[in-house]
Amino acid sequence: MTLAITAGILVAGAVYLMMQREMLRIILGFILISHAANLIIMASGNSSRRGEPFGTFRDLTTVADPLPQAFVLTAIVIAFSITVFMLVLAVTGREDDDTSQSPPPDDLVDDPKESTR
């Protein structure tokens, strides 16, 4: 029950941050929601009724299930790479504002044909 409440709080915080206008808050919201998803995956693995990963090999029901752990590890790597990509887009997006400027007026452009006359 504690993990479900924690995941709910993380999702609520992530939704709140993603509704803001600042890019950094949106990225932090994405990080929170990826942590909440990882927590939900680990909670669904039901590790409370299982033992250590390498226990006695006589009873295979006490061995921990490695599949949720592998999913979470993969999700952490994917979330980290997407977070870095979003941070790079946020940094370079502010510097790339010159593409939306209008072209200069025609009378300010130097015409090479007029300078030869």
CSV table of N, CA and C in Angstrom, one decimal:
chain,number,residue,atom,x,y,z
A,1,MET,N,0.8,-1.2,0.0
A,1,MET,CA,0.0,0.0,0.0
A,1,MET,C,0.9,1.3,0.0
A,2,THR,N,2.0,1.2,0.7
A,2,THR,CA,2.9,2.3,0.7
A,2,THR,C,3.5,2.7,-0.6
A,3,LEU,N,3.8,1.6,-1.4
A,3,LEU,CA,4.3,1.9,-2.7
A,3,LEU,C,3.3,2.5,-3.7
A,4,ALA,N,2.0,2.1,-3.5
A,4,ALA,CA,1.0,2.6,-4.4
A,4,ALA,C,0.8,4.1,-4.1
A,5,ILE,N,0.8,4.4,-2.8
A,5,ILE,CA,0.6,5.9,-2.4
A,5,ILE,C,1.8,6.7,-2.9
A,6,THR,N,3.0,6.1,-2.7
A,6,THR,CA,4.2,6.9,-3.2
A,6,THR,C,4.2,7.1,-4.7
A,7,ALA,N,3.8,6.0,-5.4
A,7,ALA,CA,3.7,6.2,-6.9
A,7,ALA,C,2.6,7.2,-7.3
A,8,GLY,N,1.5,7.2,-6.6
A,8,GLY,CA,0.4,8.2,-6.8
A,8,GLY,C,0.9,9.6,-6.6
A,9,ILE,N,1.7,9.8,-5.5
A,9,ILE,CA,2.2,11.1,-5.2
A,9,ILE,C,3.2,11.6,-6.3
A,10,LEU,N,4.0,10.6,-6.7
A,10,LEU,CA,5.0,10.9,-7.8
A,10,LEU,C,4.2,11.3,-9.1
A,11,VAL,N,3.2,10.6,-9.4
A,11,VAL,CA,2.4,10.9,-10.7
A,11,VAL,C,1.7,12.2,-10.5
A,12,ALA,N,1.2,12.5,-9.4
A,12,ALA,CA,0.5,13.8,-9.2
A,12,ALA,C,1.5,15.0,-9.3
A,13,GLY,N,2.7,14.8,-8.7
A,13,GLY,CA,3.7,15.8,-8.8
A,13,GLY,C,4.2,16.0,-10.2
A,14,ALA,N,4.3,14.9,-11.0
A,14,ALA,CA,4.7,14.9,-12.4
A,14,ALA,C,3.7,15.7,-13.2
A,15,VAL,N,2.4,15.4,-13.0
A,15,VAL,CA,1.4,16.0,-13.8
A,15,VAL,C,1.4,17.5,-13.5
A,16,TYR,N,1.5,17.9,-12.2
A,16,TYR,CA,1.6,19.3,-11.9
A,16,TYR,C,2.7,20.0,-12.5
A,17,LEU,N,3.9,19.4,-12.5
A,17,LEU,CA,5.1,20.0,-13.2
A,17,LEU,C,4.9,20.1,-14.7
A,18,MET,N,4.3,19.1,-15.3
A,18,MET,CA,4.2,19.1,-16.8
A,18,MET,C,3.2,20.1,-17.2
A,19,MET,N,2.3,20.6,-16.4
A,19,MET,CA,1.3,21.6,-16.7
A,19,MET,C,1.9,23.0,-16.7
A,20,GLN,N,3.1,23.2,-16.2
A,20,GLN,CA,3.7,24.5,-16.1
A,20,GLN,C,4.3,24.9,-17.5
A,21,ARG,N,4.7,26.1,-17.6
A,21,ARG,CA,5.1,26.6,-18.9
A,21,ARG,C,6.6,26.5,-19.1
A,22,GLU,N,7.4,26.4,-18.0
A,22,GLU,CA,8.9,26.4,-18.1
A,22,GLU,C,9.3,25.0,-18.6
A,23,MET,N,10.3,25.0,-19.4
A,23,MET,CA,10.8,23.8,-20.0
A,23,MET,C,11.5,22.9,-18.9
A,24,LEU,N,12.2,23.5,-18.0
A,24,LEU,CA,12.8,22.7,-17.0
A,24,LEU,C,11.8,22.0,-16.1
A,25,ARG,N,10.7,22.6,-15.8
A,25,ARG,CA,9.7,22.0,-15.0
A,25,ARG,C,9.0,20.8,-15.7
A,26,ILE,N,8.9,21.0,-17.0
A,26,ILE,CA,8.3,19.9,-17.8
A,26,ILE,C,9.3,18.7,-17.8
A,27,ILE,N,10.6,19.0,-17.9
A,27,ILE,CA,11.6,17.9,-17.9
A,27,ILE,C,11.6,17.2,-16.5
A,28,LEU,N,11.5,18.0,-15.5
A,28,LEU,CA,11.5,17.4,-14.1
A,28,LEU,C,10.2,16.6,-13.9
A,29,GLY,N,9.1,17.0,-14.5
A,29,GLY,CA,7.9,16.2,-14.5
A,29,GLY,C,8.0,14.9,-15.2
A,30,PHE,N,8.8,14.9,-16.3
A,30,PHE,CA,9.0,13.7,-17.0
A,30,PHE,C,9.9,12.7,-16.2
A,31,ILE,N,10.9,13.3,-15.5
A,31,ILE,CA,11.7,12.5,-14.6
A,31,ILE,C,10.9,11.9,-13.5
A,32,LEU,N,10.0,12.6,-12.9
A,32,LEU,CA,9.2,12.1,-11.8
A,32,LEU,C,8.2,11.0,-12.3
A,33,ILE,N,7.7,11.2,-13.5
A,33,ILE,CA,6.8,10.2,-14.0
A,33,ILE,C,7.5,8.9,-14.4
A,34,SER,N,8.7,9.0,-14.9
A,34,SER,CA,9.5,7.8,-15.1
A,34,SER,C,9.9,7.1,-13.9
A,35,HIS,N,10.2,7.8,-12.8
A,35,HIS,CA,10.4,7.2,-11.5
A,35,HIS,C,9.2,6.5,-11.0
A,36,ALA,N,8.0,7.1,-11.2
A,36,ALA,CA,6.8,6.5,-10.7
A,36,ALA,C,6.5,5.2,-11.5
A,37,ALA,N,6.8,5.2,-12.8
A,37,ALA,CA,6.6,4.0,-13.6
A,37,ALA,C,7.5,2.9,-13.2
A,38,ASN,N,8.8,3.2,-12.8
A,38,ASN,CA,9.7,2.2,-12.3
A,38,ASN,C,9.3,1.7,-11.0
A,39,LEU,N,8.8,2.5,-10.1
A,39,LEU,CA,8.3,2.1,-8.8
A,39,LEU,C,7.1,1.1,-9.0
A,40,ILE,N,6.2,1.4,-9.9
A,40,ILE,CA,5.0,0.6,-10.2
A,40,ILE,C,5.5,-0.8,-10.7
A,41,ILE,N,6.5,-0.8,-11.6
A,41,ILE,CA,7.0,-2.0,-12.1
A,41,ILE,C,7.6,-2.9,-11.0
A,42,MET,N,8.4,-2.2,-10.2
A,42,MET,CA,9.0,-3.0,-9.1
A,42,MET,C,8.0,-3.5,-8.1
A,43,ALA,N,7.0,-2.7,-7.8
A,43,ALA,CA,5.9,-3.1,-6.9
A,43,ALA,C,5.1,-4.3,-7.5
A,44,SER,N,5.0,-4.3,-8.8
A,44,SER,CA,4.2,-5.4,-9.4
A,44,SER,C,5.0,-6.7,-9.4
A,45,GLY,N,6.3,-6.6,-9.1
A,45,GLY,CA,7.2,-7.8,-9.1
A,45,GLY,C,6.9,-8.7,-7.9
A,46,ASN,N,6.3,-8.1,-6.8
A,46,ASN,CA,6.0,-8.9,-5.6
A,46,ASN,C,7.2,-9.4,-5.0
A,47,SER,N,8.2,-8.6,-4.7
A,47,SER,CA,9.4,-9.1,-4.1
A,47,SER,C,9.3,-9.4,-2.6
A,48,SER,N,8.2,-9.0,-2.0
A,48,SER,CA,8.0,-9.2,-0.6
A,48,SER,C,7.9,-10.7,-0.2
A,49,ARG,N,7.4,-11.5,-1.1
A,49,ARG,CA,7.2,-12.9,-0.7
A,49,ARG,C,8.3,-13.8,-1.2
A,50,ARG,N,9.2,-13.2,-1.9
A,50,ARG,CA,10.4,-13.9,-2.4
A,50,ARG,C,11.6,-13.7,-1.6
A,51,GLY,N,12.6,-14.5,-1.7
A,51,GLY,CA,13.8,-14.4,-1.0
A,51,GLY,C,14.9,-13.7,-1.7
A,52,GLU,N,16.1,-13.9,-1.4
A,52,GLU,CA,17.2,-13.3,-2.1
A,52,GLU,C,17.4,-13.9,-3.5
A,53,PRO,N,18.1,-13.2,-4.4
A,53,PRO,CA,18.2,-13.7,-5.8
A,53,PRO,C,18.8,-15.0,-5.9
A,54,PHE,N,19.8,-15.3,-5.1
A,54,PHE,CA,20.5,-16.6,-5.2
A,54,PHE,C,20.4,-17.3,-3.9
A,55,GLY,N,19.3,-17.9,-3.6
A,55,GLY,CA,19.1,-18.7,-2.4
A,55,GLY,C,19.4,-20.2,-2.6
A,56,THR,N,18.8,-21.0,-1.9
A,56,THR,CA,19.0,-22.4,-2.2
A,56,THR,C,18.3,-22.8,-3.5
A,57,PHE,N,19.0,-23.7,-4.2
A,57,PHE,CA,18.5,-24.0,-5.5
A,57,PHE,C,17.5,-25.2,-5.4
A,58,ARG,N,17.2,-25.7,-4.2
A,58,ARG,CA,16.3,-26.8,-4.1
A,58,ARG,C,14.8,-26.3,-4.3
A,59,ASP,N,14.5,-25.1,-3.9
A,59,ASP,CA,13.1,-24.6,-4.0
A,59,ASP,C,13.1,-23.4,-4.9
A,60,LEU,N,12.7,-23.5,-6.1
A,60,LEU,CA,12.7,-22.4,-7.1
A,60,LEU,C,11.7,-21.4,-6.8
A,61,THR,N,10.7,-21.6,-5.9
A,61,THR,CA,9.7,-20.6,-5.7
A,61,THR,C,10.2,-19.5,-4.8
A,62,THR,N,11.3,-19.7,-4.1
A,62,THR,CA,11.8,-18.7,-3.2
A,62,THR,C,12.9,-17.8,-3.9
A,63,VAL,N,13.2,-18.1,-5.1
A,63,VAL,CA,14.2,-17.3,-5.8
A,63,VAL,C,13.4,-16.0,-6.4
A,64,ALA,N,14.1,-14.9,-6.3
A,64,ALA,CA,13.5,-13.6,-6.7
A,64,ALA,C,13.3,-13.6,-8.2
A,65,ASP,N,12.3,-13.0,-8.7
A,65,ASP,CA,12.1,-12.9,-10.1
A,65,ASP,C,12.9,-11.7,-10.7
A,66,PRO,N,13.8,-12.0,-11.6
A,66,PRO,CA,14.7,-11.0,-12.2
A,66,PRO,C,14.1,-10.2,-13.3
A,67,LEU,N,12.9,-10.6,-13.8
A,67,LEU,CA,12.3,-9.8,-14.9
A,67,LEU,C,11.9,-8.4,-14.6
A,68,PRO,N,11.2,-8.1,-13.5
A,68,PRO,CA,10.9,-6.7,-13.2
A,68,PRO,C,12.2,-5.9,-13.0
A,69,GLN,N,13.2,-6.5,-12.4
A,69,GLN,CA,14.5,-5.7,-12.2
A,69,GLN,C,15.1,-5.4,-13.6
A,70,ALA,N,15.1,-6.3,-14.5
A,70,ALA,CA,15.6,-6.1,-15.8
A,70,ALA,C,14.8,-5.0,-16.6
A,71,PHE,N,13.5,-5.0,-16.4
A,71,PHE,CA,12.6,-4.0,-17.0
A,71,PHE,C,13.0,-2.6,-16.4
A,72,VAL,N,13.1,-2.5,-15.1
A,72,VAL,CA,13.4,-1.3,-14.5
A,72,VAL,C,14.8,-0.7,-14.9
A,73,LEU,N,15.8,-1.6,-15.0
A,73,LEU,CA,17.1,-1.2,-15.4
A,73,LEU,C,17.0,-0.6,-16.9
A,74,THR,N,16.3,-1.3,-17.7
A,74,THR,CA,16.1,-0.8,-19.1
A,74,THR,C,15.4,0.5,-19.1
A,75,ALA,N,14.4,0.6,-18.3
A,75,ALA,CA,13.6,1.9,-18.2
A,75,ALA,C,14.4,3.0,-17.7
A,76,ILE,N,15.3,2.8,-16.8
A,76,ILE,CA,16.2,3.8,-16.2
A,76,ILE,C,17.1,4.3,-17.3
A,77,VAL,N,17.7,3.4,-18.1
A,77,VAL,CA,18.6,3.8,-19.1
A,77,VAL,C,17.9,4.6,-20.2
A,78,ILE,N,16.7,4.2,-20.6
A,78,ILE,CA,15.9,4.9,-21.6
A,78,ILE,C,15.5,6.3,-21.1
A,79,ALA,N,15.0,6.4,-19.8
A,79,ALA,CA,14.6,7.6,-19.2
A,79,ALA,C,15.8,8.6,-19.1
A,80,PHE,N,17.0,8.1,-18.8
A,80,PHE,CA,18.1,9.0,-18.7
A,80,PHE,C,18.5,9.5,-20.1
A,81,SER,N,18.5,8.7,-21.1
A,81,SER,CA,18.8,9.2,-22.4
A,81,SER,C,17.8,10.2,-23.0
A,82,ILE,N,16.5,9.9,-22.7
A,82,ILE,CA,15.5,10.9,-23.2
A,82,ILE,C,15.6,12.2,-22.4
A,83,THR,N,16.0,12.1,-21.1
A,83,THR,CA,16.1,13.3,-20.3
A,83,THR,C,17.3,14.2,-20.8
A,84,VAL,N,18.4,13.5,-21.1
A,84,VAL,CA,19.5,14.3,-21.6
A,84,VAL,C,19.2,14.9,-23.0
A,85,PHE,N,18.5,14.2,-23.8
A,85,PHE,CA,18.0,14.7,-25.1
A,85,PHE,C,17.1,15.9,-24.9
A,86,MET,N,16.2,15.8,-24.0
A,86,MET,CA,15.3,17.0,-23.7
A,86,MET,C,16.0,18.2,-23.2
A,87,LEU,N,17.0,17.9,-22.3
A,87,LEU,CA,17.8,19.0,-21.8
A,87,LEU,C,18.6,19.7,-22.9
A,88,VAL,N,19.2,18.9,-23.8
A,88,VAL,CA,19.9,19.5,-24.9
A,88,VAL,C,19.0,20.3,-25.8
A,89,LEU,N,17.8,19.8,-26.1
A,89,LEU,CA,16.8,20.6,-26.8
A,89,LEU,C,16.4,21.9,-26.1
A,90,ALA,N,16.3,21.8,-24.8
A,90,ALA,CA,15.9,23.0,-24.1
A,90,ALA,C,17.0,24.1,-24.1
A,91,VAL,N,18.3,23.6,-24.0
A,91,VAL,CA,19.4,24.6,-24.1
A,91,VAL,C,19.6,25.2,-25.5
A,92,THR,N,19.5,24.3,-26.5
A,92,THR,CA,19.8,24.8,-27.8
A,92,THR,C,18.5,25.5,-28.4
A,93,GLY,N,17.4,25.2,-27.9
A,93,GLY,CA,16.2,25.9,-28.4
A,93,GLY,C,16.1,27.4,-28.1
A,94,ARG,N,16.7,27.8,-27.0
A,94,ARG,CA,16.7,29.2,-26.7
A,94,ARG,C,17.7,30.0,-27.5
A,95,GLU,N,18.7,29.3,-28.0
A,95,GLU,CA,19.8,30.0,-28.8
A,95,GLU,C,19.4,30.0,-30.2
A,96,ASP,N,18.4,29.3,-30.7
A,96,ASP,CA,18.1,29.1,-32.1
A,96,ASP,C,16.9,30.0,-32.4
A,97,ASP,N,16.8,31.2,-32.0
A,97,ASP,CA,15.7,32.1,-32.2
A,97,ASP,C,15.8,32.9,-33.5
A,98,ASP,N,17.0,32.9,-34.1
A,98,ASP,CA,17.2,33.7,-35.3
A,98,ASP,C,16.6,33.2,-36.5
A,99,THR,N,16.1,32.0,-36.5
A,99,THR,CA,15.4,31.5,-37.8
A,99,THR,C,14.0,32.1,-38.0
A,100,SER,N,13.4,32.7,-37.0
A,100,SER,CA,12.1,33.2,-37.1
A,100,SER,C,12.1,34.7,-37.5
A,101,GLN,N,13.2,35.3,-37.7
A,101,GLN,CA,13.3,36.7,-38.1
A,101,GLN,C,12.9,36.9,-39.5
A,102,SER,N,12.3,38.0,-39.8
A,102,SER,CA,11.9,38.3,-41.2
A,102,SER,C,13.1,38.8,-42.0
A,103,PRO,N,13.1,38.6,-43.3
A,103,PRO,CA,14.3,39.0,-44.1
A,103,PRO,C,14.4,40.6,-44.1
A,104,PRO,N,15.5,41.1,-44.4
A,104,PRO,CA,15.7,42.6,-44.4
A,104,PRO,C,14.9,43.1,-45.6
A,105,PRO,N,14.5,44.4,-45.5
A,105,PRO,CA,13.8,45.1,-46.6
A,105,PRO,C,14.7,45.1,-47.9
A,106,ASP,N,14.1,45.2,-49.1
A,106,ASP,CA,14.8,45.2,-50.3
A,106,ASP,C,15.7,46.4,-50.5
A,107,ASP,N,15.4,47.6,-49.9
A,107,ASP,CA,16.2,48.7,-50.2
A,107,ASP,C,17.5,48.7,-49.3
A,108,LEU,N,17.6,47.8,-48.4
A,108,LEU,CA,18.8,47.7,-47.6
A,108,LEU,C,19.8,46.7,-48.2
A,109,VAL,N,19.3,45.8,-49.1
A,109,VAL,CA,20.2,44.8,-49.7
A,109,VAL,C,21.0,45.4,-50.7
A,110,ASP,N,22.3,45.2,-50.7
A,110,ASP,CA,23.2,45.7,-51.7
A,110,ASP,C,23.1,44.8,-53.0
A,111,ASP,N,22.8,45.5,-54.1
A,111,ASP,CA,22.7,44.8,-55.4
A,111,ASP,C,24.0,45.0,-56.1
A,112,PRO,N,24.6,43.9,-56.5
A,112,PRO,CA,25.9,44.1,-57.2
A,112,PRO,C,25.7,44.7,-58.6
A,113,LYS,N,24.6,44.6,-59.2
A,113,LYS,CA,24.4,45.2,-60.6
A,113,LYS,C,24.4,46.7,-60.5
A,114,GLU,N,23.8,47.3,-59.4
A,114,GLU,CA,23.7,48.7,-59.2
A,114,GLU,C,25.1,49.3,-58.9
A,115,SER,N,25.9,48.6,-58.3
A,115,SER,CA,27.2,49.2,-57.9
A,115,SER,C,28.2,49.3,-59.1
A,116,THR,N,27.9,48.6,-60.2
A,116,THR,CA,28.8,48.7,-61.4
A,116,THR,C,28.4,49.8,-62.3
A,117,ARG,N,27.2,50.4,-62.1
A,117,ARG,CA,26.8,51.5,-63.0
A,117,ARG,C,27.3,52.8,-62.7
